[in-house]
């Protein structure tokens, strides 16, 4: 018996588990304190009524012999894949149903996709970024190189011809910095990947927050992307599905390496290791894409956007520099008076009872930064802004 020793190279616990443990220890020691949670990007508004009705109807169907369903297609029901394809159409992105794979969320697929790639690949990961990209590759023992995302490049690293990479992660709008690539910038990445035969793993989990013209919501808005990119998306942040679980991955038919279709490999992987998302959840997901569902989901997104504006206005008033908040639910702020983001985390928790995410948890370039989420409750967000003003106001 041999363990996977790569696991021993990981931090002892996952970033958000560490934060949850720290917060639990604090609340246990200070039960009288009202702690405001702006750490993990978890939604707080309920599912849209159209989604709930669809899931109730589906649950009723499951209770009747004639409409009961057992195993569904591992890649998702055609009704949901059609709804997803229709969602992309207005942006000029045409997808075939067999290019869409419904899953239980982007996080799982971002990790699982690595099954179809050799461990002897070099991966390029932006720094800072969502820790799952790094952790899943450490687990597999792959070589990781980093693309520095700093204030100097607007947290949007561009391809460097001197860097050799086989797999390239892009998260746009970015978690944690909130920076989002324009179509022109993404085109540079697509051309680079096609030139060197690399595959881009594009995480679009926050696409619904893009509000500025010219910014991409899908990498397939860029010519040539179908030849080099896999896109991951999720209803977690778009429609409050963090607890309901539904996402999708797009593997275009055009994407081949060495004459092998990646779509076929992923299909083989999914049919073997995944049994699909529950029928009830897929009916709920389908409802997100209806006119009614979309309108309701937009109402919730508007609340989160307002929260981001409240936090941004607070930091503006305090003269604390930040990015994000415009095309993203995250505010990426400098830690006033602190160079160590975990020390800042402890300070904010103890002095203002506000929880955020230390930038250092997203990579070395995240040191000195701190992430606040706009997914918290509206009242809590306003209160957190007031507490920041009290703590950092002159
Ligand atoms: C985050 O806070 O970065 C996200 O909630 C994590 C996730 O989506 O898995």
Coordinates of C-alpha atoms and ligand atoms in Angstrom, one line a residue:
X1 CA 0.0 0.0 0.0
X2 CA 1.4 3.4 -1.0
X3 CA -0.3 6.7 -0.2
X4 CA -0.5 9.5 -2.7
X5 CA 2.4 11.5 -1.2
X6 CA 1.5 14.5 -3.2
X7 CA -1.3 15.1 -0.7
X8 CA 1.4 15.7 1.9
X9 CA 2.6 18.7 -0.1
X10 CA -0.7 20.5 0.3
X11 CA -1.5 22.9 3.1
X12 CA -3.1 21.0 5.9
X13 CA -6.6 22.2 5.2
X14 CA -8.4 23.9 2.3
X15 CA -8.5 27.7 2.4
X16 CA -12.2 28.0 3.2
X17 CA -12.1 25.2 5.8
X18 CA -9.3 27.0 7.6
X19 CA -11.3 30.2 7.7
X20 CA -14.4 28.3 8.9
X21 CA -12.4 26.8 11.7
X22 CA -10.9 30.1 12.8
X23 CA -14.3 31.7 12.8
X24 CA -15.9 28.8 14.7
X25 CA -13.1 29.1 17.4
X26 CA -13.7 32.9 17.6
X27 CA -17.5 32.6 18.0
X28 CA -17.2 29.9 20.5
X29 CA -14.9 32.0 22.6
X30 CA -17.1 35.1 22.1
X31 CA -20.7 34.0 21.9
X32 CA -22.0 37.5 22.5
X33 CA -20.4 39.0 19.4
X34 CA -22.3 39.3 16.1
X35 CA -19.8 38.1 13.5
X36 CA -20.5 39.3 9.9
X37 CA -19.4 36.7 7.3
X38 CA -17.9 38.1 4.1
X39 CA -15.4 35.3 3.7
X40 CA -16.4 32.4 1.5
X41 CA -18.4 33.5 -1.6
X42 CA -21.6 31.8 -0.5
X43 CA -24.9 33.3 -1.6
X44 CA -27.5 34.4 0.9
X45 CA -30.6 35.1 -1.2
X46 CA -33.1 32.2 -1.8
X47 CA -33.7 30.4 -5.0
X48 CA -35.9 32.1 -7.6
X49 CA -39.6 31.2 -7.2
X50 CA -39.6 29.9 -10.8
X51 CA -36.8 27.5 -9.8
X52 CA -38.6 26.3 -6.6
X53 CA -41.8 25.7 -8.5
X54 CA -40.0 23.7 -11.2
X55 CA -38.3 21.5 -8.6
X56 CA -41.6 21.0 -6.7
X57 CA -43.2 19.9 -10.0
X58 CA -40.3 17.6 -10.7
X59 CA -40.5 16.1 -7.2
X60 CA -44.2 15.4 -7.8
X61 CA -43.3 13.6 -11.0
X62 CA -40.8 11.5 -9.2
X63 CA -43.6 10.3 -6.9
X64 CA -45.8 9.0 -9.7
X65 CA -45.1 5.7 -11.4
X66 CA -45.7 7.0 -14.9
X67 CA -43.4 10.0 -14.6
X68 CA -40.8 8.6 -12.2
X69 CA -37.2 8.6 -13.5
X70 CA -34.3 6.4 -12.5
X71 CA -30.8 7.0 -13.9
X72 CA -30.6 9.9 -16.3
X73 CA -28.1 10.6 -19.0
X74 CA -24.7 11.1 -17.2
X75 CA -24.1 14.3 -19.3
X76 CA -27.4 15.9 -18.4
X77 CA -31.0 15.8 -19.7
X78 CA -31.5 17.2 -23.2
X79 CA -34.0 19.8 -21.9
X80 CA -31.3 21.4 -19.8
X81 CA -28.6 21.2 -22.4
X82 CA -30.9 22.9 -24.9
X83 CA -31.7 25.7 -22.3
X84 CA -27.9 26.2 -21.8
X85 CA -27.2 26.3 -25.5
X86 CA -30.0 28.9 -25.9
X87 CA -28.4 31.0 -23.1
X88 CA -25.2 31.2 -25.2
X89 CA -26.8 32.0 -28.5
X90 CA -27.5 35.8 -28.1
X91 CA -23.7 36.2 -27.6
X92 CA -23.0 34.5 -30.9
X93 CA -21.8 31.3 -29.3
X94 CA -23.4 28.2 -30.9
X95 CA -23.1 25.0 -29.0
X96 CA -24.2 21.5 -29.9
X97 CA -25.9 19.6 -27.1
X98 CA -23.2 17.0 -27.0
X99 CA -20.6 19.7 -26.3
X100 CA -22.4 20.5 -23.0
X101 CA -21.9 18.3 -19.9
X102 CA -24.1 19.0 -16.9
X103 CA -22.5 18.5 -13.5
X104 CA -22.9 19.2 -9.8
X105 CA -20.8 22.3 -10.1
X106 CA -17.7 24.0 -11.5
X107 CA -15.5 23.1 -8.6
X108 CA -15.9 19.3 -9.2
X109 CA -15.3 19.6 -12.9
X110 CA -12.3 21.9 -12.6
X111 CA -10.7 19.1 -10.5
X112 CA -12.1 16.1 -12.4
X113 CA -11.1 17.4 -15.9
X114 CA -7.5 16.6 -14.9
X115 CA -8.3 12.9 -15.3
X116 CA -8.0 13.3 -19.1
X117 CA -4.6 15.0 -19.0
X118 CA -1.2 13.3 -18.3
X119 CA 0.5 14.2 -15.0
X120 CA 3.5 15.0 -17.1
X121 CA 2.0 18.3 -18.2
X122 CA 3.1 21.8 -17.0
X123 CA 0.2 23.9 -15.8
X124 CA 0.1 27.7 -15.9
X125 CA -1.9 29.2 -13.1
X126 CA -2.5 32.9 -12.4
X127 CA -1.4 34.1 -9.0
X128 CA -3.5 34.9 -7.1
X129 CA -6.4 32.7 -8.0
X130 CA -9.1 30.2 -6.7
X131 CA -7.0 27.7 -4.8
X132 CA -8.7 24.6 -6.4
X133 CA -6.6 24.9 -9.5
X134 CA -3.3 24.7 -7.6
X135 CA -4.5 22.1 -5.0
X136 CA -5.9 19.7 -7.6
X137 CA -2.6 19.8 -9.6
X138 CA -0.5 19.4 -6.5
X139 CA -2.6 16.3 -5.7
X140 CA -1.7 14.8 -9.1
X141 CA 2.0 15.9 -8.9
X142 CA 2.0 18.1 -11.9
X143 CA 4.5 20.9 -12.4
X144 CA 3.0 24.3 -11.8
X145 CA 4.2 27.6 -13.1
X146 CA 2.6 30.9 -12.3
X147 CA 1.4 34.0 -14.2
X148 CA 1.8 37.0 -11.9
X149 CA -1.4 39.0 -11.5
X150 CA -0.4 42.3 -9.9
X151 CA -1.6 45.8 -9.5
X152 CA 0.9 46.7 -12.3
X153 CA -0.9 44.5 -14.9
X154 CA -4.4 45.3 -13.6
X155 CA -4.4 41.7 -12.2
X156 CA -4.8 40.4 -15.8
X157 CA -1.6 38.6 -16.8
X158 CA -1.0 38.2 -20.5
X159 CA 0.8 35.3 -22.3
X160 CA 4.5 35.3 -22.1
X161 CA 6.2 33.5 -25.0
X162 CA 9.0 32.4 -22.8
X163 CA 6.7 30.4 -20.5
X164 CA 6.1 26.8 -21.6
X165 CA 2.7 25.5 -20.4
X166 CA 0.4 22.7 -21.6
X167 CA -2.6 23.6 -19.5
X168 CA -3.6 27.2 -18.8
X169 CA -6.1 28.2 -16.2
X170 CA -8.0 31.4 -16.7
X171 CA -10.7 32.6 -14.3
X172 CA -12.6 35.7 -15.6
X173 CA -14.1 37.6 -13.9
X174 CA -11.4 36.6 -11.6
X175 CA -11.7 35.0 -8.2
X176 CA -10.4 36.7 -6.0
X177 CA -9.4 40.0 -7.8
X178 CA -12.6 40.7 -9.7
X179 CA -10.5 41.6 -12.8
X180 CA -12.1 40.5 -16.1
X181 CA -10.6 40.1 -19.5
X182 CA -11.8 41.9 -22.6
X183 CA -12.4 39.9 -25.7
X184 CA -9.2 41.3 -27.2
X185 CA -7.1 40.2 -24.3
X186 CA -8.7 36.7 -24.3
X187 CA -7.9 36.5 -28.0
X188 CA -4.2 36.8 -27.2
X189 CA -4.5 33.9 -24.8
X190 CA -6.4 31.9 -27.4
X191 CA -3.8 32.6 -30.1
X192 CA -1.0 31.7 -27.7
X193 CA -2.7 28.4 -26.8
X194 CA -3.4 27.5 -30.4
X195 CA 0.2 28.3 -31.3
X196 CA 1.8 26.1 -28.7
X197 CA -0.9 23.4 -28.6
X198 CA -1.9 24.1 -25.0
X199 CA -5.4 23.7 -23.6
X200 CA -7.1 26.6 -21.8
X201 CA -9.3 25.7 -18.8
X202 CA -11.6 28.7 -18.6
X203 CA -13.6 29.2 -15.4
X204 CA -16.6 31.4 -16.1
X205 CA -18.4 30.9 -12.8
X206 CA -18.8 34.6 -12.3
X207 CA -19.8 35.5 -15.9
X208 CA -23.3 36.7 -14.8
X209 CA -21.6 39.7 -13.0
X210 CA -20.0 41.1 -16.1
X211 CA -21.6 44.5 -16.6
X212 CA -19.1 46.4 -18.7
X213 CA -19.1 46.4 -22.5
X214 CA -16.3 44.7 -24.3
X215 CA -15.6 42.1 -21.5
X216 CA -16.1 38.5 -22.3
X217 CA -18.6 36.3 -20.6
X218 CA -17.5 33.2 -22.4
X219 CA -14.2 32.4 -24.0
X220 CA -16.1 31.1 -27.0
X221 CA -16.9 34.8 -27.8
X222 CA -13.4 34.8 -29.2
X223 CA -12.5 33.2 -32.6
X224 CA -10.4 30.1 -32.3
X225 CA -11.4 29.3 -28.7
X226 CA -13.3 26.2 -29.7
X227 CA -10.0 24.7 -30.9
X228 CA -8.2 25.2 -27.6
X229 CA -10.6 25.8 -24.6
X230 CA -12.8 24.0 -22.2
X231 CA -15.2 26.2 -20.3
X232 CA -16.6 25.6 -16.8
X233 CA -19.7 27.4 -15.5
X234 CA -22.0 27.1 -12.6
X235 CA -25.4 28.2 -11.4
X236 CA -24.0 28.6 -7.9
X237 CA -23.3 32.3 -8.2
X238 CA -25.7 33.1 -11.1
X239 CA -28.8 31.6 -9.5
X240 CA -27.9 30.8 -5.9
X241 CA -27.3 27.1 -6.4
X242 CA -24.4 26.7 -4.0
X243 CA -26.4 24.3 -1.9
X244 CA -28.5 22.9 -4.8
X245 CA -25.5 22.0 -7.0
X246 CA -25.6 22.4 -10.7
X247 CA -23.0 23.5 -13.2
X248 CA -21.9 22.6 -16.7
X249 CA -18.7 22.1 -18.7
X250 CA -18.3 22.7 -22.4
X251 CA -15.9 20.6 -24.4
X252 CA -16.1 21.7 -28.0
X253 CA -16.1 19.0 -30.8
X254 CA -13.3 21.0 -32.5
X255 CA -11.0 20.5 -29.5
X256 CA -8.5 17.8 -30.5
X257 CA -4.9 17.1 -29.5
X258 CA -2.8 14.6 -31.3
X259 CA -5.8 13.6 -33.3
X260 CA -7.8 12.7 -30.2
X261 CA -11.1 14.4 -29.4
X262 CA -11.1 15.8 -25.8
X263 CA -14.9 15.7 -25.9
X264 CA -14.8 12.0 -26.4
X265 CA -12.3 11.5 -23.5
X266 CA -14.4 13.6 -21.2
X267 CA -17.6 11.7 -22.2
X268 CA -15.7 8.5 -21.4
X269 CA -14.6 9.8 -18.1
X270 CA -18.1 11.1 -17.1
X271 CA -20.0 8.0 -18.2
X272 CA -17.7 5.9 -16.1
X273 CA -17.3 8.1 -13.0
X274 CA -20.4 10.2 -12.8
X275 CA -24.1 9.3 -12.7
X276 CA -25.5 12.7 -13.4
X277 CA -27.3 15.5 -11.5
X278 CA -30.7 14.7 -10.0
X279 CA -33.7 15.2 -12.3
X280 CA -35.3 17.6 -9.8
X281 CA -32.2 19.8 -9.7
X282 CA -31.9 19.8 -13.5
X283 CA -35.6 20.9 -13.8
X284 CA -34.8 23.7 -11.4
X285 CA -31.7 24.6 -13.4
X286 CA -33.8 24.6 -16.6
X287 CA -36.2 27.2 -15.0
X288 CA -33.2 29.6 -14.4
X289 CA -33.0 30.0 -18.2
X290 CA -36.7 30.8 -18.7
X291 CA -37.7 34.4 -19.2
X292 CA -39.4 34.4 -15.8
X293 CA -36.5 32.7 -14.1
X294 CA -33.8 35.0 -15.6
X295 CA -35.8 38.1 -14.5
X296 CA -36.0 36.7 -10.9
X297 CA -32.3 35.8 -10.9
X298 CA -31.4 39.2 -12.1
X299 CA -33.2 40.7 -9.1
X300 CA -31.0 38.8 -6.8
X301 CA -27.8 39.7 -8.7
X302 CA -28.9 43.4 -8.5
X303 CA -28.8 43.0 -4.7
X304 CA -25.3 41.6 -4.7
X305 CA -24.2 44.4 -7.1
X306 CA -25.6 46.9 -4.6
X307 CA -23.7 45.2 -1.8
X308 CA -20.5 45.5 -3.8
X309 CA -21.2 49.2 -4.4
X310 CA -21.7 49.7 -0.6
X311 CA -18.4 48.1 0.1
X312 CA -16.7 50.0 -2.7
X313 CA -18.1 53.4 -1.5
X314 CA -16.9 52.6 2.0
X315 CA -13.3 51.9 0.8
X316 CA -13.4 55.0 -1.4
X317 CA -14.3 57.0 1.6
X318 CA -11.5 55.5 3.7
X319 CA -9.0 56.0 0.9
X320 CA -8.2 52.2 0.8
X321 CA -7.3 51.0 -2.7
X322 CA -9.2 48.0 -4.1
X323 CA -10.3 46.4 -7.4
X324 CA -13.3 44.4 -8.3
X325 CA -16.9 44.9 -7.4
X326 CA -18.0 46.1 -10.8
X327 CA -17.9 42.9 -12.9
X328 CA -17.6 40.6 -9.9
X329 CA -19.1 39.9 -6.5
X330 CA -15.6 40.3 -4.9
X331 CA -13.8 43.3 -3.6
X332 CA -10.1 42.9 -3.6
X333 CA -8.7 45.5 -1.1
X334 CA -5.3 46.4 0.2
X335 CA -4.8 45.6 3.9
X336 CA -4.4 49.0 5.5
X337 CA -1.4 48.9 7.9
X338 CA -0.7 45.2 7.4
X339 CA 1.6 43.3 5.1
X340 CA 0.4 39.9 6.3
X341 CA -3.1 39.2 5.1
X342 CA -3.7 36.5 7.8
X343 CA -2.7 39.0 10.5
X344 CA -5.2 41.4 8.9
X345 CA -7.8 38.7 9.0
X346 CA -7.3 38.2 12.7
X347 CA -7.3 42.0 13.3
X348 CA -10.6 42.5 11.4
X349 CA -12.2 39.5 13.1
X350 CA -11.2 40.6 16.6
X351 CA -11.8 44.4 16.3
X352 CA -14.7 44.6 13.9
X353 CA -16.1 41.0 14.0
X354 CA -16.0 41.0 10.2
X355 CA -14.8 37.9 8.3
X356 CA -13.1 38.2 5.0
X357 CA -10.6 36.0 3.0
X358 CA -6.9 36.7 3.4
X359 CA -5.3 37.3 0.0
X360 CA -2.3 35.1 0.9
X361 CA -4.7 32.1 0.6
X362 CA -5.0 32.7 -3.1
X363 CA -1.3 32.7 -3.8
X364 CA 1.9 34.6 -3.0
X365 CA 0.8 37.7 -4.9
X366 CA -2.3 37.9 -2.8
X367 CA -0.2 38.8 0.2
X368 CA -1.1 42.3 1.4
X369 CA -4.6 41.9 0.0
X370 CA -7.9 40.9 1.4
X371 CA -11.1 39.7 -0.3
X372 CA -14.6 40.7 0.8
X373 CA -17.7 39.1 -0.8
X374 CA -20.8 41.0 -1.8
X375 CA -22.9 37.8 -1.4
X376 CA -23.7 38.6 2.2
X377 CA -27.1 39.8 3.4
X378 CA -27.8 43.5 2.5
X379 CA -28.1 44.6 6.1
X380 CA -25.0 42.8 7.2
X381 CA -23.1 44.4 4.3
X382 CA -24.1 47.9 5.4
X383 CA -23.2 47.1 8.9
X384 CA -19.8 45.7 7.9
X385 CA -19.2 48.9 5.9
X386 CA -20.0 50.9 9.1
X387 CA -17.6 48.8 11.1
X388 CA -14.8 49.3 8.6
X389 CA -15.4 53.0 8.8
X390 CA -15.2 53.0 12.6
X391 CA -12.1 50.8 12.6
X392 CA -10.1 52.6 9.8
X393 CA -11.7 56.1 9.8
X394 CA -9.3 58.8 10.8
Ligands
LIG1 C1 -15.0 31.3 -3.0 O1 -15.4 31.9 -1.9 O2 -14.0 31.5 -3.5 C2 -16.0 30.4 -3.6 O3 -17.2 30.3 -2.9 C3 -15.5 29.0 -3.5 C4 -16.2 28.1 -4.5 O4 -17.0 28.6 -5.3 O5 -16.0 27.0 -4.4

